[in-house]
Coordinates of C-alpha atoms in Angstrom, one line a residue:
Chain T
M1 CA 95.6 85.5 157.1
S2 CA 99.2 86.6 156.5
S3 CA 100.0 89.8 154.8
P4 CA 101.6 89.6 151.4
H5 CA 105.3 89.7 151.1
P6 CA 106.3 93.3 150.2
T7 CA 107.9 92.3 146.9
A8 CA 104.9 90.1 146.0
H9 CA 102.7 93.1 145.1
V10 CA 105.5 94.5 142.9
D11 CA 106.1 91.2 141.2
Y12 CA 102.5 90.8 140.4
L13 CA 102.3 94.3 138.8
L14 CA 105.5 93.5 136.9
A15 CA 104.0 90.3 135.6
V16 CA 101.0 92.1 134.2
A17 CA 103.1 95.0 132.9
D18 CA 105.8 92.9 131.3
D19 CA 103.3 90.9 129.3
A20 CA 102.1 94.1 127.8
L21 CA 105.5 95.6 127.3
V22 CA 107.0 92.6 125.6
N23 CA 103.9 92.1 123.5
A24 CA 104.2 95.7 122.4
Q25 CA 107.9 95.2 121.6
R26 CA 107.0 92.3 119.3
L27 CA 104.1 94.0 117.7
G28 CA 106.3 97.0 116.8
W29 CA 108.1 94.8 114.4
W30 CA 105.1 94.6 112.2
I31 CA 104.8 98.3 111.5
S32 CA 105.9 98.6 107.8
R33 CA 105.7 94.8 107.4
A34 CA 102.0 94.1 107.6
P35 CA 100.1 92.3 104.8
Q36 CA 98.3 95.6 104.0
L37 CA 98.4 99.2 105.0
E38 CA 95.3 99.1 107.1
E39 CA 97.0 96.4 109.2
D40 CA 100.1 98.4 109.7
V41 CA 97.8 101.0 111.3
A42 CA 95.9 98.5 113.3
L43 CA 98.9 96.7 114.7
A44 CA 100.6 100.0 115.6
N45 CA 97.4 100.9 117.4
I46 CA 97.3 97.7 119.4
G47 CA 101.0 98.0 120.1
L48 CA 100.5 101.5 121.4
D49 CA 97.7 100.4 123.7
Q50 CA 99.9 97.6 125.1
L51 CA 102.7 100.0 125.6
G52 CA 100.4 102.5 127.3
Q53 CA 99.2 99.8 129.7
A54 CA 102.8 98.7 130.4
R55 CA 103.9 102.3 131.2
A56 CA 101.0 102.9 133.6
L57 CA 101.7 99.6 135.4
L58 CA 105.5 99.9 135.5
A59 CA 105.2 103.4 136.9
H60 CA 102.8 102.1 139.5
A61 CA 105.1 99.2 140.3
G62 CA 107.9 101.6 140.9
Q63 CA 105.8 103.6 143.3
V64 CA 104.6 100.5 145.2
E65 CA 108.2 99.4 145.4
G66 CA 109.2 102.8 146.9
A67 CA 112.8 102.6 145.7
G68 CA 112.5 105.5 143.3
R69 CA 112.6 103.4 140.1
S70 CA 110.7 105.0 137.1
E71 CA 108.9 103.2 134.3
D72 CA 112.1 103.5 132.2
D73 CA 114.4 102.2 135.0
L74 CA 112.1 99.1 135.2
A75 CA 111.9 98.7 131.4
Y76 CA 115.5 99.4 130.5
L77 CA 117.7 98.6 133.5
R78 CA 116.3 95.3 134.7
D79 CA 118.1 92.1 133.6
E80 CA 116.4 89.2 131.9
R81 CA 115.9 87.2 135.1
D82 CA 113.9 90.1 136.6
F83 CA 111.4 90.2 133.8
R84 CA 108.1 88.5 134.7
N85 CA 106.3 88.1 131.4
V86 CA 105.2 84.7 130.0
H87 CA 106.9 82.9 127.2
L88 CA 103.9 83.4 124.9
V89 CA 104.6 87.1 124.3
E90 CA 108.4 87.0 124.1
R91 CA 109.1 84.4 121.3
E92 CA 109.9 85.7 117.9
Q93 CA 107.1 85.9 115.4
T94 CA 107.4 86.9 111.8
D95 CA 104.4 85.0 110.4
F96 CA 101.1 86.9 110.3
G97 CA 99.1 83.8 111.3
V98 CA 101.3 83.3 114.4
A99 CA 100.9 86.9 115.2
M100 CA 97.1 86.7 115.1
A101 CA 97.0 83.4 117.0
R102 CA 99.1 84.9 119.7
L103 CA 97.2 88.2 119.8
L104 CA 93.9 86.2 120.1
M105 CA 95.3 84.4 123.2
V106 CA 96.8 87.4 124.8
A107 CA 93.8 89.6 124.2
A108 CA 91.4 86.9 125.5
W109 CA 93.6 86.6 128.6
Q110 CA 93.8 90.3 129.1
S111 CA 90.1 90.8 128.5
H112 CA 89.2 88.5 131.4
L113 CA 92.1 89.5 133.6
Y114 CA 91.5 93.3 133.3
A115 CA 87.7 92.8 133.7
A116 CA 88.4 91.0 137.0
L117 CA 91.1 93.5 138.1
R118 CA 88.6 96.4 137.8
G119 CA 87.6 95.2 141.3
S120 CA 91.2 95.1 142.7
T121 CA 91.7 96.6 146.1
D122 CA 94.8 98.3 144.6
A123 CA 93.0 101.4 143.3
T124 CA 95.6 102.3 140.7
L125 CA 95.6 98.8 139.3
A126 CA 91.8 98.9 139.2
A127 CA 91.8 102.2 137.3
V128 CA 94.4 101.0 134.8
A129 CA 92.4 97.8 134.3
A130 CA 89.2 99.7 133.8
K131 CA 90.7 101.7 130.9
A132 CA 92.6 98.7 129.5
V133 CA 89.6 96.4 129.4
K134 CA 88.1 98.6 126.7
E135 CA 91.3 98.6 124.6
V136 CA 91.8 94.9 124.7
A137 CA 88.1 94.3 123.7
Y138 CA 89.2 95.8 120.4
H139 CA 92.4 93.7 120.2
L140 CA 90.3 90.6 120.8
D141 CA 87.8 91.6 118.1
H142 CA 90.6 92.4 115.7
A143 CA 92.6 89.2 116.3
G144 CA 89.4 87.1 116.3
R145 CA 88.3 88.4 113.0
W146 CA 91.6 87.6 111.4
V147 CA 91.7 84.1 112.8
V148 CA 88.3 83.5 111.4
R149 CA 89.2 85.0 108.0
L150 CA 92.4 83.0 107.8
G151 CA 90.9 79.8 109.1
D152 CA 87.9 80.0 106.8
G153 CA 89.7 81.7 103.9
T154 CA 91.7 79.7 101.4
E155 CA 93.0 76.1 101.7
E156 CA 96.5 77.5 102.2
S157 CA 95.4 80.0 104.9
H158 CA 93.4 77.3 106.7
L159 CA 96.5 75.1 106.9
R160 CA 98.8 78.0 107.9
M161 CA 96.3 79.3 110.6
Q162 CA 96.0 75.8 112.1
A163 CA 99.8 75.5 112.2
A164 CA 100.1 78.9 113.9
L165 CA 97.5 77.9 116.5
D166 CA 99.3 74.6 117.0
A167 CA 102.6 76.5 117.5
E168 CA 101.2 79.0 120.1
W169 CA 98.9 76.7 122.0
P170 CA 101.5 75.0 124.2
H171 CA 102.3 78.4 125.7
L172 CA 98.7 79.2 126.7
E173 CA 98.7 77.3 130.0
E174 CA 101.5 79.4 131.5
L175 CA 99.0 82.2 131.7
F176 CA 96.9 80.2 134.2
D177 CA 99.7 79.1 136.4
G178 CA 99.5 81.1 139.7
S179 CA 102.3 79.3 141.5
F180 CA 104.4 82.5 141.4
L181 CA 101.8 84.4 143.2
D182 CA 101.7 85.0 147.0
P183 CA 98.2 83.7 148.0
A184 CA 97.9 86.5 150.4
L185 CA 97.8 88.9 147.5
V186 CA 94.7 87.1 146.1
A187 CA 93.2 87.0 149.6
D188 CA 93.7 90.7 150.0
G189 CA 91.9 91.3 146.7
V190 CA 94.9 92.9 145.0
A191 CA 95.5 90.1 142.5
V192 CA 93.3 87.6 140.6
D193 CA 94.1 83.9 140.9
P194 CA 95.0 83.1 137.2
A195 CA 93.6 79.6 137.5
T196 CA 90.1 81.1 137.9
L197 CA 90.4 82.7 134.5
R198 CA 91.3 79.5 132.7
E199 CA 87.7 78.4 131.8
P200 CA 86.4 81.8 130.6
V201 CA 89.6 82.5 128.6
L202 CA 89.5 79.1 126.9
S203 CA 85.9 79.5 126.2
T204 CA 86.5 82.9 124.5
I205 CA 89.3 81.5 122.4
L206 CA 87.5 78.2 121.5
A207 CA 84.5 80.1 120.2
V208 CA 86.8 81.9 117.7
V209 CA 88.6 78.6 116.8
E210 CA 85.3 77.0 116.0
E211 CA 83.9 79.8 113.9
A212 CA 87.3 79.7 112.1
T213 CA 86.7 76.1 111.2
L214 CA 89.9 75.2 113.0
A215 CA 90.6 72.5 115.5
A216 CA 91.6 73.1 119.1
P217 CA 95.2 71.8 119.2
R218 CA 95.7 68.7 121.3
V219 CA 99.2 69.4 122.5
R220 CA 101.0 69.2 125.8
P221 CA 101.7 72.5 127.5
A222 CA 105.2 73.8 127.2
V223 CA 107.3 74.2 130.4
G224 CA 107.0 77.8 131.3
G225 CA 108.9 79.8 133.9
G226 CA 108.6 83.4 132.7
R227 CA 106.8 84.6 135.8
T228 CA 109.9 83.7 137.8
G229 CA 112.3 85.1 135.3
R230 CA 113.2 81.9 133.4
H231 CA 112.8 82.9 129.8
T232 CA 113.4 81.5 126.4
E233 CA 116.7 82.1 124.7
Q234 CA 115.0 84.7 122.5
M235 CA 114.2 87.0 125.4
G236 CA 117.9 88.0 125.8
Y237 CA 118.0 89.2 122.2
L238 CA 114.8 91.1 122.6
L239 CA 116.1 92.9 125.7
A240 CA 119.5 93.5 124.2
E241 CA 117.9 95.3 121.3
M242 CA 115.4 97.2 123.4
Q243 CA 117.8 98.3 126.1
H244 CA 121.2 98.8 124.4
L245 CA 121.0 102.5 123.6
T246 CA 119.7 103.5 127.0
R247 CA 122.3 101.4 128.8
S248 CA 125.1 102.8 126.6
H249 CA 124.5 106.2 128.1
P250 CA 124.1 105.8 131.8
G251 CA 122.3 108.7 133.5
A252 CA 121.4 110.4 130.2
T253 CA 117.9 111.9 129.6
W254 CA 116.1 111.3 126.4
Chain I
M1 CA 106.6 113.2 103.8
Y2 CA 107.3 114.2 100.3
G3 CA 109.8 115.8 98.0
N4 CA 110.0 117.0 94.4
D5 CA 113.0 114.8 93.7
F6 CA 111.4 111.9 91.9
G7 CA 112.8 112.5 88.5
A8 CA 110.7 112.3 85.3
P9 CA 109.4 108.9 84.3
S10 CA 109.7 107.7 80.8
D11 CA 106.0 108.0 80.0
D12 CA 105.8 111.5 81.4
P13 CA 102.5 112.9 80.3
G14 CA 103.2 116.5 81.4
R15 CA 104.6 118.0 78.3
E16 CA 102.0 117.0 75.7
A17 CA 99.6 119.1 77.8
T18 CA 96.3 120.5 76.9
T19 CA 95.7 119.6 73.3
Q20 CA 92.3 118.7 74.4
V21 CA 90.7 121.9 75.6
L22 CA 88.1 121.6 78.2
D23 CA 86.4 124.9 78.8
V24 CA 84.9 124.2 82.2
F25 CA 88.3 122.9 83.5
D26 CA 90.0 126.1 82.3
E27 CA 87.4 128.3 83.9
L28 CA 87.8 126.4 87.2
L29 CA 91.6 126.9 87.1
A30 CA 91.3 130.5 86.1
G31 CA 89.0 131.2 89.0
D32 CA 91.3 129.3 91.4
G33 CA 88.5 126.8 91.9
R34 CA 88.8 123.1 92.9
V35 CA 88.6 120.3 90.3
E36 CA 86.6 117.4 91.7
P37 CA 86.5 113.8 90.6
R38 CA 83.2 114.2 88.7
D39 CA 84.6 117.2 86.7
A40 CA 86.0 116.8 83.2
M41 CA 89.8 117.2 83.1
P42 CA 92.5 116.8 80.5
E43 CA 94.0 113.4 80.4
A44 CA 97.5 114.7 80.9
Y45 CA 96.3 116.6 84.1
R46 CA 94.8 113.3 85.4
K47 CA 97.9 111.3 84.6
T48 CA 100.2 113.9 86.2
L49 CA 98.1 113.9 89.4
I50 CA 98.0 110.2 89.6
R51 CA 101.7 110.0 89.3
Q52 CA 102.4 112.7 91.8
I53 CA 99.8 111.5 94.4
A54 CA 101.0 107.9 94.0
Q55 CA 104.6 108.9 94.4
H56 CA 103.7 110.9 97.4
A57 CA 101.8 107.9 98.9
H58 CA 104.7 105.6 98.1
S59 CA 107.0 108.1 99.9
E60 CA 104.8 107.9 103.0
I61 CA 104.9 104.1 103.2
I62 CA 108.6 103.7 102.3
G63 CA 109.2 106.5 104.9
M64 CA 107.9 104.2 107.6
Q65 CA 111.1 102.1 107.3
P66 CA 113.9 104.5 108.3
E67 CA 112.1 105.6 111.4
G68 CA 110.5 102.1 112.1
N69 CA 114.2 101.0 112.3
W70 CA 114.3 102.7 115.8
I71 CA 111.0 101.6 117.3
S72 CA 112.5 98.6 118.9
R73 CA 115.4 100.6 120.3
A74 CA 113.8 103.9 121.3
P75 CA 115.6 105.0 124.5
S76 CA 112.6 105.6 126.7
L77 CA 109.1 104.2 126.7
R78 CA 107.7 107.7 126.0
R79 CA 109.9 108.1 123.0
K80 CA 108.9 104.6 121.8
A81 CA 105.2 105.5 122.1
I82 CA 105.7 108.8 120.2
L83 CA 107.7 107.0 117.5
M84 CA 105.2 104.2 117.0
A85 CA 102.4 106.8 116.7
K86 CA 104.4 108.8 114.2
V87 CA 105.2 105.8 112.0
Q88 CA 101.5 104.9 112.3
D89 CA 100.7 108.4 111.1
E90 CA 102.8 107.8 108.0
A91 CA 100.8 104.7 107.2
G92 CA 97.7 106.8 107.6
H93 CA 99.0 109.4 105.2
G94 CA 99.7 106.6 102.7
L95 CA 96.1 105.5 103.1
Y96 CA 94.6 109.0 102.5
L97 CA 96.8 109.5 99.5
Y98 CA 96.1 106.2 97.9
A99 CA 92.4 107.0 98.4
A100 CA 92.9 110.4 96.8
A101 CA 94.6 108.8 93.8
E102 CA 91.7 106.3 93.5
T103 CA 89.3 109.1 92.9
L104 CA 91.2 109.5 89.6
G105 CA 90.2 106.0 88.5
V106 CA 93.2 104.0 89.5
D107 CA 93.5 101.1 92.0
R108 CA 95.8 101.1 95.0
A109 CA 96.9 97.6 94.1
D110 CA 98.0 98.7 90.7
L111 CA 99.9 101.7 92.1
L112 CA 101.7 99.4 94.6
D113 CA 102.6 97.1 91.7
Q114 CA 104.2 100.1 90.0
L115 CA 106.2 100.9 93.1
H116 CA 107.3 97.4 93.5
S117 CA 108.4 97.0 89.9
G118 CA 110.2 100.4 90.0
R119 CA 108.0 102.1 87.5
Q120 CA 107.0 104.7 90.1
K121 CA 109.4 106.3 92.5
Y122 CA 109.4 107.5 96.1
S123 CA 111.3 110.4 97.7
S124 CA 115.0 109.8 97.6
I125 CA 115.5 111.0 101.2
F126 CA 114.3 107.6 102.4
N127 CA 117.3 105.9 100.7
Y128 CA 119.5 107.3 103.5
P129 CA 120.1 105.1 106.6
T130 CA 119.1 106.0 110.2
L131 CA 122.3 105.3 111.9
S132 CA 121.6 106.7 115.4
W133 CA 118.7 107.7 117.6
A134 CA 119.4 111.3 116.7
D135 CA 118.5 110.5 113.1
V136 CA 115.0 110.1 114.2
G137 CA 115.1 113.6 115.5
A138 CA 116.8 114.9 112.4
I139 CA 114.2 113.3 110.1
G140 CA 111.4 114.8 112.2
W141 CA 113.0 118.3 112.2
L142 CA 114.6 118.5 108.8
V143 CA 112.9 116.0 106.6
D144 CA 109.4 116.6 107.9
G145 CA 110.2 120.3 108.0
A146 CA 111.1 120.2 104.3
A147 CA 108.0 118.1 103.6
I148 CA 105.8 120.8 105.3
V149 CA 107.3 123.5 103.1
N150 CA 106.5 121.4 100.1
Q151 CA 103.1 120.4 101.2
V152 CA 101.5 123.6 102.7
P153 CA 101.1 125.0 99.1
L154 CA 99.6 121.6 98.1
C155 CA 96.7 122.4 100.5
R156 CA 95.7 124.8 97.8
C157 CA 96.3 122.4 94.9
S158 CA 93.7 122.6 92.1
Y159 CA 92.6 119.0 92.7
G160 CA 90.2 118.9 95.6
P161 CA 90.8 115.4 97.1
Y162 CA 94.5 115.9 97.1
A163 CA 94.2 119.4 98.6
R164 CA 92.0 118.1 101.4
A165 CA 94.2 115.2 102.1
M166 CA 97.1 117.6 102.4
V167 CA 95.3 119.7 105.0
R168 CA 95.2 116.8 107.3
V169 CA 98.7 115.5 106.5
C170 CA 100.2 119.0 107.1
K171 CA 98.7 119.2 110.6
E172 CA 100.3 115.9 111.5
E173 CA 103.6 116.7 109.8
S174 CA 103.8 119.9 111.8
F175 CA 103.4 117.9 115.0
H176 CA 106.1 115.5 113.8
Q177 CA 108.4 118.3 113.0
R178 CA 108.1 119.7 116.6
Q179 CA 108.7 116.2 118.0
G180 CA 111.9 115.9 115.9
F181 CA 113.0 119.3 117.1
E182 CA 112.3 118.3 120.7
I183 CA 114.3 115.1 120.3
L184 CA 117.3 117.1 119.0
H185 CA 116.9 119.8 121.6
T186 CA 117.0 117.2 124.4
L187 CA 120.1 115.6 122.8
S188 CA 121.9 118.9 122.2
H189 CA 121.4 119.9 125.8
G190 CA 122.3 116.4 127.1
T191 CA 125.7 114.6 127.6
P192 CA 128.6 115.3 125.2
A193 CA 127.9 112.0 123.5
Q194 CA 124.3 112.9 122.9
R195 CA 125.3 116.3 121.6
A196 CA 127.8 114.7 119.2
M197 CA 125.1 112.3 118.1
A198 CA 122.7 115.1 117.3
Q199 CA 125.3 117.1 115.4
D200 CA 126.3 114.1 113.4
A201 CA 122.7 113.4 112.4
V202 CA 122.2 117.1 111.3
D203 CA 125.5 116.9 109.4
R204 CA 124.3 113.9 107.4
Y205 CA 120.7 114.9 106.8
W206 CA 121.1 118.6 105.9
L207 CA 122.1 118.2 102.2
P208 CA 119.7 115.4 101.5
S209 CA 116.9 117.5 103.0
L210 CA 117.8 120.4 100.7
M211 CA 117.7 118.0 97.8
M212 CA 114.2 117.0 98.7
F213 CA 113.0 120.1 96.9
G214 CA 114.2 118.7 93.6
P215 CA 116.6 119.9 91.0
P216 CA 117.2 123.6 90.5
D217 CA 114.5 125.4 88.6
D218 CA 116.6 125.5 85.3
D219 CA 116.7 121.8 85.4
S220 CA 113.1 120.9 86.5
P221 CA 111.3 119.8 83.4
N222 CA 107.8 119.2 84.8
S223 CA 107.5 122.3 86.9
A224 CA 106.1 124.8 84.4
Q225 CA 103.1 122.6 83.4
S226 CA 102.3 121.7 87.0
M227 CA 102.3 125.4 87.9
A228 CA 100.0 126.2 85.0
W229 CA 97.6 123.5 86.3
G230 CA 97.6 124.8 89.8
I231 CA 99.2 121.6 91.1
K232 CA 102.4 123.3 92.0
R233 CA 102.4 126.8 93.4
F234 CA 106.1 127.7 93.9
S235 CA 109.3 126.7 92.2
N236 CA 111.7 124.2 93.7
D237 CA 114.3 126.9 94.4
D238 CA 111.7 129.2 96.1
L239 CA 110.6 126.4 98.3
R240 CA 114.2 125.4 99.1
Q241 CA 114.9 129.0 100.1
R242 CA 111.9 129.1 102.3
F243 CA 113.1 126.0 104.1
V244 CA 116.6 127.4 104.6
D245 CA 115.1 130.7 106.0
M246 CA 112.9 128.7 108.4
T247 CA 115.6 126.3 109.5
V248 CA 118.7 128.5 110.1
P249 CA 117.2 130.2 113.2
Q250 CA 115.9 126.9 114.5
A251 CA 119.4 125.4 114.3
E252 CA 120.6 128.3 116.3
A253 CA 117.9 127.7 118.9
L254 CA 119.1 124.0 119.1
G255 CA 122.7 125.1 119.5
L256 CA 123.6 122.9 116.5
T257 CA 125.4 124.0 113.3
L258 CA 124.3 123.4 109.8
P259 CA 127.2 121.9 107.7
D260 CA 127.6 124.8 105.3
D261 CA 130.1 127.7 105.9
G262 CA 128.3 129.6 103.2
I263 CA 125.2 130.2 105.3
A264 CA 124.8 133.9 106.0
W265 CA 122.0 136.4 106.2
S266 CA 121.8 138.6 103.1
E267 CA 120.3 142.0 103.8
Q268 CA 120.1 142.7 100.1
R269 CA 118.0 139.6 99.3
G270 CA 116.2 139.4 102.7
H271 CA 117.1 135.7 102.8
Y272 CA 119.8 133.4 104.0
D273 CA 122.5 132.6 101.4
Y274 CA 123.7 129.1 101.2
S275 CA 126.4 127.3 99.2
P276 CA 125.5 125.9 95.7
I277 CA 124.4 122.4 95.9
D278 CA 126.1 119.6 94.0
F279 CA 123.2 117.6 92.8
T280 CA 125.3 114.7 91.5
E281 CA 124.5 112.7 94.6
L282 CA 120.7 113.3 94.2
F283 CA 120.8 112.0 90.7
E284 CA 122.8 109.0 91.7
V285 CA 120.3 108.2 94.5
I286 CA 117.3 108.6 92.1
K287 CA 119.1 106.2 89.7
G288 CA 119.1 103.6 92.5
N289 CA 122.6 104.0 93.8
G290 CA 121.8 105.4 97.2
P291 CA 122.8 103.7 100.4
C292 CA 119.5 102.0 101.0
N293 CA 117.6 101.8 97.7
E294 CA 117.8 98.1 97.5
Q295 CA 117.1 97.5 101.1
R296 CA 114.0 99.7 101.2
M297 CA 112.5 98.0 98.1
A298 CA 113.4 94.5 99.4
H299 CA 111.7 95.3 102.7
R300 CA 108.6 96.6 100.9
T301 CA 108.3 93.9 98.3
G302 CA 109.1 91.3 101.0
A303 CA 106.3 92.5 103.2
H304 CA 103.9 92.5 100.2
S305 CA 104.7 89.0 99.1
D306 CA 104.8 87.6 102.6
G307 CA 101.3 89.0 103.1
A308 CA 99.8 87.7 99.8
W309 CA 98.3 84.6 101.4
V310 CA 96.6 86.8 104.0
R311 CA 95.1 89.2 101.4
E312 CA 93.9 86.2 99.3
A313 CA 92.4 84.6 102.4
A314 CA 90.5 87.8 103.3
T315 CA 89.1 88.0 99.8
A316 CA 88.1 84.4 99.8
Y317 CA 86.5 84.8 103.2
A318 CA 84.6 87.9 102.1
A319 CA 83.3 86.0 99.1
K320 CA 82.2 83.1 101.2
A321 CA 80.5 85.4 103.7
A322 CA 78.7 87.2 101.0
A323 CA 77.5 83.9 99.5
R324 CA 76.2 82.8 102.9
V325 CA 74.2 86.0 103.2
S326 CA 72.7 85.7 99.8
A327 CA 71.9 82.0 100.4
A328 CA 70.1 82.8 103.7

């Protein structure tokens, strides 16, 4: 068995971290824009959890890398091609149905991923996962309840929720694509092969879809590439907004 | 966050006052007791409280916007987390306050309608823009600082649910104020550009913060009745002075200057003097002519109307779920 390439471990941590970071960045948009005040609070909470997971994982990635990069160096000073998140989390979303469809998918994914990573041979990653798995259980519950309410609510909400699910669904498969991953990392017990999570994640999502009286979309998966830094055009704008202030003041402390 | 700068509405109930004498109510007030939702109270007292609590709640939720403006751009992940939590707290304050207003027999949805149609106001401070990251610090330090000065006496307000909500709100605001101070402290001890950013923010937010206490006492029509009812404990000018006295030494600690050459310690008064305030701007902002009035309302009404289908679906689903339970 060959040892993992030194950067493979860092890339894996960045993949998990960047999903959470970019998801938090998109969720932050909702604070002051949610359909009701309770939901402003809930989405801020979920965004904060995601941000917290990202920070712990980025800090750890920086340590594993050993080049002295902090969580902020990794969040603010990497260019778009160096981000490892999937397309699912980075695309713009200003429709509540889309936000809930996406949150359902991300939370279902993270629930199974973090549950498995509790057993990672990377002790720090295992510890972060053990904490995060409890947080994302709430995210999954929250998103699931909304998908059900919207799917089984009014005629309009049913149509809109179905359309939202249809729009997000093509980006689901990218989560299960492990081609970016050094197989030695899985063999060493650091990482989880994403393909092994496909069935349980789909089963979690489909149970919600069924209860919501919605149909599982029959759509072709979109071409991904986020794990190797090939992003959508929207990612550049997301990073420009997120990073501009920090980059405008090189070396400053905030 | 909260100020006394709302201006009197056209249907102001404050001045017709207590034609209807309620002995128990008067005794409660005389003994500095708390009025609870079950207690009899004069209609004018109830209306005044509804208006004040609702406008306070509206201020909290409109106040989410200027700071929310920097969530996506916060310059470190730690600052981003603190800011998200802070704006979340403002939403939480809105929730407690709408709930407190509901104990007086009104509905949150109706109060929101009054905000959206312009019949109820929110604090004018939120009609100013957040132009730099330092504004987030200035809002925390000055705006939340002014809010605390206004709100601490409200913890002893004669209406129990409002007073209790204020105890919790004040604890969180106090935390926010220290966060704002710390942002500005970091900036004022940072690079020249950061320092300039901090000074510029303080220069822009100082006078609007002083105006949060409302018009001068001579020109504050609702104050006397509110003080008699134990809703208001100190006059606008007294609260403003307290804020100035608290803030001047803090500005010195930050190494930033307040944009008023007239600020000086007065041995004779035992307070800091400050220059007379031209309230023309405040009245213009209250009338709707501030830099962000339209933007703030468009954001709020936009979010509300965009979310209508979601609220309708939740109601419809709840009805279906209840029907299923009763059928089973």
